[in-house]
């Protein structure tokens, strides 16, 4: 790094002001504050104080109780900051004599003479399979500085949180030509930046009441996919309101269970078929997760096997493949002792490719269930949540795994909170709910979730209905479900306890479930 003494502080301050005049920085209060803070601290020889916590509190308006171990927001904004600096020095600032650079892995900036910049490698977005979302600046219809600032920060936070999803590429900063086009025609502006979907919104005051409107638009058709209206009484507690709105928006829109992915599958099948197998595999995985059938399971497994051959460095595909192999055990399809070993290989490979792959940590939590490793299940679950707490489908699955692992209340609360925000979730969450309510001895609620499953090609449909009805002493109905189960899978009597025990930790609950089936006529020794 060039010594600050070799580049006078006044020169660095001048360069900072040059950077902050760049249109993308002028449209980003948070990133401007971030850059100004770390540059000023470094010039004043306080580099050792530039930590995630100090940046969060002093530059990003986070509260004093901010915990960087639980919130990756500083790292996310740092990535966005590096991208904007790269954009600036590739355009308006390419001939500047001094360059401000923030190396990966830290937050202390370097001040470098322009002719010595050749060795620096800037990140390049190489993901061709990702959906591209553009978050256009939210507008304030009232000429109030506090509302205008709130609007700008809100759009930035939506961009930052959406960028946590590995399947989404987010564009949240724009050249002046794009800004001009946004004001004329948002569909043409989206076309300029290559966006598949647009998120936009506004804040207005009506009858002394604040309204915040957020819209999701399909950029190819102009169709409104989703619109949400928020009516907080005041923005005095701006950070809390902002966080609530962002969580609501991002949880309902992002991820494989969000409305953006669903809309893409429905309206852009060519994007799937033209994508060298990866997106096709991910879509078939999602179809299995949403609606169980033997055909859906087989298609997902086959497509994921093809995907990792086509792209052996795709972490998400490896993680999904590892999860699907474990699912075969729980579904009674595969009882091979080597299946867990095969799954472990896939998940380990995914984490080696990308240690921050949320899907890989998700699959590792499930693998720990099958290995009966309670501590590692919790550890993997916590890491998974930390990477993206707004990925509602993933979080509901993690909650279910923790229920199976014996963390009943922690897991149940995660599932409940995730489903309250976004009702879309993996079909097998119903199994977790049933298991939880059997543990609680609330058998009517267990039956409710068993009835909600309604996937008659899986043993779990009739199995959980039979168990719940037997525990409610509704023997006639329970026996009908047991007969349906035995017709579907005659070998069930010899395998059912083994299936239960493969991933359910509570011996007491498993014993109660098995005995409930014996009581209604399951005669073989299980």
Coordinates of C-alpha atoms in Angstrom, one line a residue:
X1 CA 0.0 0.0 0.0
X2 CA 1.2 3.5 -0.8
X3 CA 2.1 5.4 2.3
X4 CA -0.3 8.3 3.1
X5 CA 2.8 10.5 3.6
X6 CA 3.6 10.0 -0.1
X7 CA 0.1 11.1 -1.1
X8 CA -0.8 14.3 0.8
X9 CA -4.0 14.1 2.8
X10 CA -5.4 17.1 0.8
X11 CA -5.0 15.2 -2.4
X12 CA -6.8 12.2 -0.9
X13 CA -9.6 14.4 0.4
X14 CA -9.9 15.9 -3.1
X15 CA -10.1 12.5 -4.6
X16 CA -12.8 11.4 -2.1
X17 CA -14.9 14.4 -3.1
X18 CA -14.4 13.5 -6.8
X19 CA -15.6 10.0 -6.1
X20 CA -18.6 11.2 -4.1
X21 CA -19.7 13.4 -7.0
X22 CA -20.1 10.3 -9.2
X23 CA -23.8 9.8 -9.9
X24 CA -24.0 6.4 -8.3
X25 CA -22.5 7.7 -5.1
X26 CA -24.8 10.8 -5.1
X27 CA -27.7 8.3 -5.3
X28 CA -26.4 6.3 -2.3
X29 CA -26.3 7.9 1.1
X30 CA -25.2 4.7 2.8
X31 CA -22.3 4.0 0.5
X32 CA -21.2 7.6 0.5
X33 CA -21.2 7.6 4.3
X34 CA -19.3 4.3 4.3
X35 CA -16.6 5.5 2.0
X36 CA -16.2 8.9 3.7
X37 CA -15.9 7.2 7.1
X38 CA -13.2 4.7 6.2
X39 CA -11.2 7.2 4.2
X40 CA -11.3 9.8 7.0
X41 CA -10.4 7.3 9.7
X42 CA -7.4 6.1 7.6
X43 CA -6.1 9.6 6.9
X44 CA -6.3 10.4 10.6
X45 CA -4.2 7.2 11.3
X46 CA -7.1 5.4 13.0
X47 CA -7.1 2.4 10.8
X48 CA -7.1 0.0 13.7
X49 CA -10.6 1.3 14.6
X50 CA -12.1 0.5 11.2
X51 CA -14.1 -2.6 12.2
X52 CA -17.5 -4.0 11.2
X53 CA -19.1 -2.7 14.3
X54 CA -17.7 0.9 14.0
X55 CA -18.7 1.1 10.4
X56 CA -22.2 -0.1 11.1
X57 CA -22.8 2.3 14.0
X58 CA -20.9 5.4 12.7
X59 CA -21.5 5.1 8.9
X60 CA -24.6 2.9 8.3
X61 CA -26.9 4.2 11.1
X62 CA -27.1 0.9 12.8
X63 CA -28.0 0.8 16.5
X64 CA -25.4 0.4 19.3
X65 CA -26.4 -3.2 19.9
X66 CA -25.4 -4.2 16.3
X67 CA -23.7 -7.6 16.3
X68 CA -21.5 -8.3 13.3
X69 CA -21.5 -12.0 14.1
X70 CA -25.2 -12.2 13.5
X71 CA -25.6 -9.6 10.7
X72 CA -23.5 -9.6 7.5
X73 CA -24.8 -6.1 6.4
X74 CA -21.4 -4.4 6.6
X75 CA -19.9 -7.1 4.4
X76 CA -22.7 -6.8 1.9
X77 CA -22.4 -3.0 1.7
X78 CA -18.6 -3.4 1.4
X79 CA -19.1 -5.5 -1.7
X80 CA -21.4 -2.9 -3.2
X81 CA -18.9 -0.2 -2.3
X82 CA -16.1 -2.1 -4.1
X83 CA -18.4 -2.5 -7.2
X84 CA -19.1 1.2 -7.3
X85 CA -15.5 2.2 -7.0
X86 CA -14.6 -0.2 -9.8
X87 CA -17.4 1.4 -11.9
X88 CA -16.1 4.9 -11.1
X89 CA -12.5 4.1 -12.0
X90 CA -13.6 2.3 -15.1
X91 CA -15.4 5.4 -16.3
X92 CA -15.4 9.0 -14.9
X93 CA -12.3 8.4 -12.8
X94 CA -10.1 6.4 -15.1
X95 CA -7.7 9.3 -15.6
X96 CA -7.5 10.4 -12.0
X97 CA -4.0 10.6 -10.6
X98 CA -5.0 8.9 -7.3
X99 CA -7.3 5.8 -6.8
X100 CA -9.1 4.9 -3.6
X101 CA -9.2 1.1 -3.3
X102 CA -10.8 -1.1 -0.7
X103 CA -9.1 -4.6 -0.8
X104 CA -11.2 -7.7 -0.4
X105 CA -11.0 -9.1 3.1
X106 CA -10.9 -5.8 4.9
X107 CA -12.2 -2.3 5.2
X108 CA -9.1 -0.1 5.4
X109 CA -8.7 1.7 2.1
X110 CA -5.5 2.0 0.1
X111 CA -4.5 5.2 -1.7
X112 CA -2.7 4.4 -4.9
X113 CA -1.1 6.3 -7.8
X114 CA -3.1 5.5 -10.9
X115 CA -0.2 4.0 -12.8
X116 CA 0.3 1.4 -10.1
X117 CA -3.2 0.0 -10.3
X118 CA -2.6 -2.7 -12.8
X119 CA -2.1 -5.5 -10.3
X120 CA -5.5 -5.0 -8.7
X121 CA -8.2 -7.6 -9.7
X122 CA -11.7 -6.2 -9.5
X123 CA -14.6 -8.7 -9.0
X124 CA -16.5 -9.6 -12.1
X125 CA -20.1 -10.9 -12.0
X126 CA -19.9 -14.1 -14.1
X127 CA -23.3 -15.6 -13.2
X128 CA -25.3 -16.0 -16.4
X129 CA -28.1 -18.1 -14.8
X130 CA -29.1 -15.5 -12.3
X131 CA -32.2 -13.4 -12.5
X132 CA -31.4 -9.7 -12.8
X133 CA -33.4 -7.4 -10.5
X134 CA -33.1 -3.7 -10.7
X135 CA -34.2 -1.6 -7.7
X136 CA -35.0 1.9 -9.0
X137 CA -34.8 4.8 -6.5
X138 CA -37.9 5.1 -4.4
X139 CA -39.5 8.6 -4.7
X140 CA -40.9 10.9 -2.2
X141 CA -43.9 12.9 -3.4
X142 CA -43.6 15.3 -0.5
X143 CA -40.8 17.9 -0.5
X144 CA -39.4 16.9 2.9
X145 CA -35.7 16.1 3.3
X146 CA -36.4 13.4 5.9
X147 CA -38.8 11.6 3.6
X148 CA -36.4 11.9 0.6
X149 CA -33.5 10.5 2.7
X150 CA -35.8 7.7 4.0
X151 CA -36.8 6.8 0.4
X152 CA -33.2 6.6 -0.8
X153 CA -32.0 4.5 2.1
X154 CA -35.1 2.2 1.8
X155 CA -34.3 1.4 -1.8
X156 CA -30.6 0.8 -0.9
X157 CA -31.5 -1.6 1.9
X158 CA -33.8 -3.5 -0.4
X159 CA -31.0 -3.8 -2.9
X160 CA -28.5 -4.9 -0.2
X161 CA -30.8 -7.6 1.3
X162 CA -31.8 -9.0 -2.1
X163 CA -28.1 -9.3 -3.0
X164 CA -27.8 -11.9 -0.2
X165 CA -29.7 -14.4 -2.5
X166 CA -27.2 -16.3 -4.6
X167 CA -29.8 -16.8 -7.4
X168 CA -30.4 -13.0 -7.9
X169 CA -28.1 -10.4 -9.4
X170 CA -29.1 -6.9 -8.2
X171 CA -28.6 -3.6 -9.9
X172 CA -29.1 -0.7 -7.5
X173 CA -26.9 2.1 -8.9
X174 CA -27.2 3.7 -12.3
X175 CA -25.4 6.0 -14.8
X176 CA -27.0 9.5 -15.3
X177 CA -28.4 8.3 -18.7
X178 CA -30.3 5.5 -16.9
X179 CA -31.6 7.8 -14.2
X180 CA -32.9 10.1 -16.9
X181 CA -34.6 7.2 -18.6
X182 CA -36.1 6.0 -15.3
X183 CA -38.0 9.2 -15.1
X184 CA -39.3 8.8 -18.6
X185 CA -40.1 5.1 -19.0
X186 CA -39.1 2.5 -16.4
X187 CA -39.5 -0.4 -18.9
X188 CA -37.0 1.1 -21.3
X189 CA -34.7 1.9 -18.3
X190 CA -34.9 -1.7 -17.2
X191 CA -34.0 -2.8 -20.8
X192 CA -30.9 -0.6 -20.7
X193 CA -29.5 -2.4 -17.7
X194 CA -30.7 -5.9 -18.8
X195 CA -33.1 -6.4 -15.8
X196 CA -35.8 -9.1 -15.8
X197 CA -37.7 -7.5 -13.0
X198 CA -38.1 -4.0 -11.5
X199 CA -38.7 -3.0 -7.9
X200 CA -39.8 0.6 -7.5
X201 CA -41.9 2.6 -5.0
X202 CA -42.8 5.9 -3.5
X203 CA -43.6 7.6 -0.2
X204 CA -46.4 10.1 0.1
X205 CA -48.4 11.9 2.8
X206 CA -52.2 11.7 2.4
X207 CA -54.4 13.4 5.0
X208 CA -51.4 13.7 7.3
X209 CA -50.8 9.9 7.1
X210 CA -47.7 8.3 5.5
X211 CA -48.1 5.7 2.8
X212 CA -45.2 3.6 1.5
X213 CA -45.9 1.8 -1.8
X214 CA -43.6 -0.9 -3.2
X215 CA -44.1 -2.4 -6.6
X216 CA -42.6 -5.4 -8.4
X217 CA -42.9 -5.2 -12.2
X218 CA -42.1 -7.7 -14.9
X219 CA -39.8 -5.7 -17.2
X220 CA -40.7 -7.6 -20.4
X221 CA -44.5 -7.2 -20.1
X222 CA -44.9 -4.3 -17.7
X223 CA -47.2 -6.4 -15.6
X224 CA -47.4 -5.6 -11.9
X225 CA -46.5 -8.9 -10.1
X226 CA -46.8 -7.6 -6.6
X227 CA -47.7 -4.4 -4.9
X228 CA -47.5 -3.7 -1.2
X229 CA -48.7 -0.8 0.8
X230 CA -47.2 0.1 4.2
X231 CA -48.8 2.7 6.5
X232 CA -46.6 3.4 9.5
X233 CA -47.9 6.2 11.8
X234 CA -44.5 8.0 11.7
X235 CA -40.9 7.6 10.5
X236 CA -39.6 8.8 13.9
X237 CA -38.3 5.3 14.4
X238 CA -37.0 5.1 10.9
X239 CA -34.6 2.1 11.3
X240 CA -37.2 -0.1 12.8
X241 CA -39.8 0.7 10.1
X242 CA -37.2 0.4 7.4
X243 CA -36.1 -3.1 8.7
X244 CA -39.7 -4.3 8.9
X245 CA -40.6 -3.1 5.4
X246 CA -37.4 -4.6 3.9
X247 CA -37.9 -7.9 5.6
X248 CA -41.5 -8.1 4.4
X249 CA -40.5 -7.2 0.8
X250 CA -37.4 -9.3 0.5
X251 CA -38.8 -12.4 2.2
X252 CA -41.8 -12.5 -0.1
X253 CA -39.9 -11.7 -3.3
X254 CA -36.5 -13.4 -3.0
X255 CA -35.3 -17.0 -3.1
X256 CA -36.7 -20.2 -4.7
X257 CA -40.0 -19.7 -2.7
X258 CA -40.3 -16.1 -3.6
X259 CA -42.6 -14.5 -6.1
X260 CA -39.8 -13.5 -8.5
X261 CA -38.6 -17.0 -9.0
X262 CA -42.2 -18.3 -9.4
X263 CA -42.9 -15.6 -12.0
X264 CA -39.8 -16.4 -14.0
X265 CA -40.7 -20.1 -14.1
X266 CA -44.2 -19.3 -15.3
X267 CA -43.4 -16.6 -17.8
X268 CA -39.9 -17.2 -19.1
X269 CA -39.5 -21.0 -19.8
X270 CA -36.8 -20.2 -22.5
X271 CA -34.6 -18.8 -19.8
X272 CA -34.7 -22.2 -18.2
X273 CA -34.3 -24.3 -21.3
X274 CA -31.4 -22.2 -22.7
X275 CA -29.4 -22.3 -19.5
X276 CA -27.1 -25.4 -19.9
X277 CA -28.9 -27.5 -17.3
X278 CA -28.2 -25.6 -14.1
X279 CA -31.4 -23.5 -14.0
X280 CA -33.4 -26.5 -15.3
X281 CA -32.1 -28.6 -12.4
X282 CA -32.8 -25.9 -9.8
X283 CA -36.4 -25.5 -11.2
X284 CA -37.0 -29.3 -11.0
X285 CA -35.6 -29.3 -7.4
X286 CA -38.1 -26.5 -6.6
X287 CA -41.0 -28.3 -8.2
X288 CA -40.2 -31.3 -6.0
X289 CA -40.0 -29.2 -2.9
X290 CA -43.4 -27.6 -3.6
X291 CA -45.3 -30.7 -4.8
X292 CA -44.2 -34.2 -4.0
X293 CA -44.5 -37.0 -6.5
X294 CA -42.3 -39.9 -7.4
X295 CA -41.9 -38.3 -10.8
X296 CA -40.9 -34.9 -9.4
X297 CA -38.4 -36.5 -7.1
X298 CA -36.8 -38.6 -9.9
X299 CA -36.7 -35.6 -12.3
X300 CA -35.0 -33.4 -9.7
X301 CA -32.4 -36.1 -8.8
X302 CA -31.6 -36.8 -12.4
X303 CA -31.4 -33.1 -13.4
X304 CA -29.1 -32.3 -10.5
X305 CA -26.8 -35.2 -11.4
X306 CA -26.6 -33.8 -14.9
X307 CA -26.0 -30.3 -13.6
X308 CA -23.0 -31.1 -11.6
X309 CA -21.5 -33.0 -14.5
X310 CA -22.1 -29.9 -16.8
X311 CA -20.8 -27.5 -14.2
X312 CA -18.7 -29.2 -11.5
X313 CA -18.1 -25.9 -9.8
X314 CA -21.7 -25.0 -9.1
X315 CA -22.0 -25.1 -5.3
X316 CA -25.8 -24.7 -5.1
X317 CA -26.3 -27.7 -7.5
X318 CA -24.0 -29.9 -5.4
X319 CA -25.7 -28.9 -2.2
X320 CA -29.2 -29.6 -3.6
X321 CA -27.9 -33.0 -4.9
X322 CA -26.7 -33.9 -1.4
X323 CA -30.1 -33.0 0.1
X324 CA -32.0 -35.0 -2.5
X325 CA -29.9 -38.1 -1.7
X326 CA -30.8 -37.8 2.0
X327 CA -34.5 -37.3 1.1
X328 CA -34.5 -40.8 -0.5
X329 CA -33.9 -42.3 3.0
X330 CA -36.7 -40.3 4.6
X331 CA -39.0 -41.2 1.8
X332 CA -38.4 -44.9 2.1
X333 CA -36.9 -45.0 -1.4
X334 CA -33.3 -45.8 -0.5
X335 CA -32.0 -47.6 2.6
X336 CA -28.5 -48.0 1.2
X337 CA -25.9 -47.4 4.0
X338 CA -23.7 -45.5 1.5
X339 CA -26.3 -42.9 0.8
X340 CA -25.2 -40.7 3.7
X341 CA -21.6 -41.0 2.6
X342 CA -22.5 -40.0 -1.0
X343 CA -24.5 -37.0 0.4
X344 CA -21.7 -35.9 2.6
X345 CA -19.3 -35.9 -0.4
X346 CA -21.7 -33.6 -2.3
X347 CA -22.2 -31.2 0.6
X348 CA -18.5 -31.1 1.4
X349 CA -17.7 -30.3 -2.2
X350 CA -20.3 -27.5 -2.2
X351 CA -18.8 -25.9 0.8
X352 CA -15.3 -26.2 -0.6
X353 CA -16.4 -24.4 -3.8
X354 CA -18.3 -21.7 -1.8
X355 CA -18.0 -21.6 2.0
X356 CA -20.8 -18.9 2.0
X357 CA -23.3 -21.0 0.0
X358 CA -26.4 -20.9 2.1
X359 CA -27.9 -24.0 0.3
X360 CA -24.8 -26.0 1.4
X361 CA -25.1 -25.0 5.1
X362 CA -28.8 -25.9 4.8
X363 CA -28.0 -29.3 3.4
X364 CA -25.2 -29.8 6.1
X365 CA -27.8 -29.2 8.8
X366 CA -30.0 -31.9 7.3
X367 CA -27.0 -34.2 6.9
X368 CA -26.3 -33.7 10.7
X369 CA -29.8 -34.8 11.4
X370 CA -29.2 -38.1 9.5
X371 CA -25.9 -38.5 11.3
X372 CA -27.6 -37.9 14.6
X373 CA -25.2 -35.1 15.4
X374 CA -27.3 -32.6 17.3
X375 CA -24.6 -30.0 18.0
X376 CA -23.4 -29.8 14.4
X377 CA -27.0 -29.6 13.2
X378 CA -27.5 -26.5 15.3
X379 CA -24.2 -25.0 14.3
X380 CA -24.9 -25.5 10.6
X381 CA -28.4 -24.1 11.0
X382 CA -27.1 -21.0 12.7
X383 CA -24.6 -20.4 10.0
X384 CA -27.2 -20.9 7.3
X385 CA -29.5 -18.4 8.9
X386 CA -26.7 -15.9 9.3
X387 CA -26.0 -15.9 5.6
X388 CA -29.5 -14.8 4.7
X389 CA -32.2 -14.5 7.4
X390 CA -34.7 -13.3 4.9
X391 CA -34.7 -16.5 2.7
X392 CA -38.0 -17.6 4.1
X393 CA -38.2 -21.1 2.4
X394 CA -34.7 -21.9 3.6
X395 CA -35.5 -20.7 7.1
X396 CA -38.7 -22.7 7.3
X397 CA -36.7 -25.8 6.3
X398 CA -34.0 -25.1 8.9
X399 CA -36.7 -24.7 11.6
X400 CA -38.1 -28.1 10.6
X401 CA -34.7 -29.7 10.8
X402 CA -34.1 -28.3 14.3
X403 CA -37.5 -29.7 15.4
X404 CA -36.3 -33.2 14.2
X405 CA -33.0 -32.6 16.1
X406 CA -34.8 -32.0 19.4
X407 CA -34.6 -28.2 19.4
X408 CA -38.4 -28.2 19.4
X409 CA -39.2 -24.6 20.4
X410 CA -36.4 -22.9 18.6
X411 CA -37.2 -24.8 15.4
X412 CA -41.0 -24.2 15.7
X413 CA -40.5 -20.4 16.2
X414 CA -38.3 -20.3 13.0
X415 CA -40.9 -22.1 11.0
X416 CA -43.8 -20.0 12.3
X417 CA -42.0 -16.7 11.6
X418 CA -40.9 -17.8 8.1
X419 CA -44.4 -19.0 7.1
X420 CA -46.1 -15.9 8.5
X421 CA -44.1 -13.8 6.1
X422 CA -44.2 -16.1 3.1
X423 CA -46.7 -19.0 3.0
X424 CA -44.7 -20.9 0.4
X425 CA -42.5 -23.6 1.9
X426 CA -41.2 -27.1 1.3
X427 CA -44.0 -29.7 1.4
X428 CA -42.2 -31.7 4.1
X429 CA -42.6 -28.9 6.6
X430 CA -45.9 -30.6 7.4
X431 CA -43.9 -33.5 8.8
X432 CA -42.0 -31.2 11.1
X433 CA -45.3 -29.6 12.3
X434 CA -46.8 -33.1 13.0
X435 CA -43.7 -34.2 14.8
X436 CA -43.7 -31.1 17.0
X437 CA -47.4 -31.4 17.9
X438 CA -47.0 -35.1 18.7
X439 CA -44.2 -34.2 21.0
X440 CA -46.5 -31.6 22.6
X441 CA -49.3 -34.2 22.7
X442 CA -51.6 -31.8 20.8
X443 CA -52.9 -34.5 18.4
X444 CA -55.7 -32.5 16.8
X445 CA -53.1 -30.0 15.6
X446 CA -50.9 -32.9 14.4
X447 CA -53.9 -34.2 12.4
X448 CA -54.5 -30.7 10.9
X449 CA -51.0 -30.6 9.4
X450 CA -51.2 -34.2 8.3
X451 CA -54.4 -33.4 6.4
X452 CA -52.8 -30.3 4.9
X453 CA -50.1 -32.5 3.3
X454 CA -52.3 -34.2 0.7
X455 CA -49.6 -35.9 -1.2
X456 CA -50.8 -39.5 -1.6
X457 CA -47.7 -40.7 -3.4
X458 CA -45.5 -40.4 -0.3
X459 CA -45.7 -42.7 2.7
X460 CA -45.8 -39.7 5.0
X461 CA -49.3 -38.7 4.0
X462 CA -51.1 -41.8 5.2
X463 CA -48.5 -42.5 7.9
X464 CA -49.0 -39.2 9.8
X465 CA -52.8 -39.3 9.3
X466 CA -52.8 -42.8 10.8
X467 CA -50.6 -41.9 13.7
X468 CA -52.6 -38.7 14.5
X469 CA -56.0 -40.4 14.2
X470 CA -54.8 -43.3 16.4
X471 CA -53.5 -40.9 19.1
X472 CA -56.9 -39.3 19.0
X473 CA -58.6 -42.7 19.4
X474 CA -60.3 -42.4 16.1
X475 CA -59.5 -46.0 15.3
X476 CA -61.8 -46.6 12.3
X477 CA -60.4 -43.6 10.4
X478 CA -56.8 -44.5 11.5
X479 CA -57.1 -48.0 10.1
X480 CA -58.2 -46.7 6.7
X481 CA -55.1 -44.6 6.5
X482 CA -52.9 -47.5 7.7
X483 CA -54.4 -49.7 4.9
X484 CA -53.7 -46.9 2.4
X485 CA -50.1 -46.8 3.7
X486 CA -49.6 -50.6 3.3
X487 CA -51.0 -50.6 -0.2
X488 CA -48.6 -47.9 -1.2
X489 CA -45.6 -49.6 0.4
X490 CA -46.1 -53.1 1.7
X491 CA -42.7 -53.3 3.2
X492 CA -43.5 -50.4 5.6
X493 CA -43.9 -52.6 8.7
X494 CA -40.3 -53.7 8.6
X495 CA -38.9 -50.3 7.7
X496 CA -41.0 -47.7 9.5
X497 CA -39.1 -47.5 12.7
X498 CA -35.9 -47.3 10.8
X499 CA -37.2 -44.4 8.7
X500 CA -38.4 -42.6 11.8
X501 CA -35.1 -43.1 13.6
X502 CA -33.0 -42.1 10.6
X503 CA -33.5 -38.4 11.3
X504 CA -35.9 -38.0 14.3
X505 CA -33.9 -37.6 17.5
X506 CA -36.6 -38.1 20.2
X507 CA -36.8 -41.8 21.1
X508 CA -39.9 -41.0 23.2
X509 CA -41.8 -39.4 20.3
X510 CA -40.7 -42.2 17.9
X511 CA -41.9 -44.8 20.4
X512 CA -45.3 -43.1 20.8
X513 CA -45.7 -42.9 17.0
X514 CA -44.7 -46.6 16.4
X515 CA -47.0 -47.8 19.2
X516 CA -49.9 -45.8 17.9
X517 CA -49.6 -47.8 14.6
X518 CA -49.3 -51.1 16.5
X519 CA -52.4 -50.3 18.4
X520 CA -54.5 -50.1 15.2
X521 CA -53.2 -53.3 13.7
X522 CA -49.7 -53.1 12.5
X523 CA -48.9 -56.6 13.6
X524 CA -45.3 -57.3 12.5
X525 CA -42.5 -56.7 14.9
X526 CA -41.2 -53.2 14.2

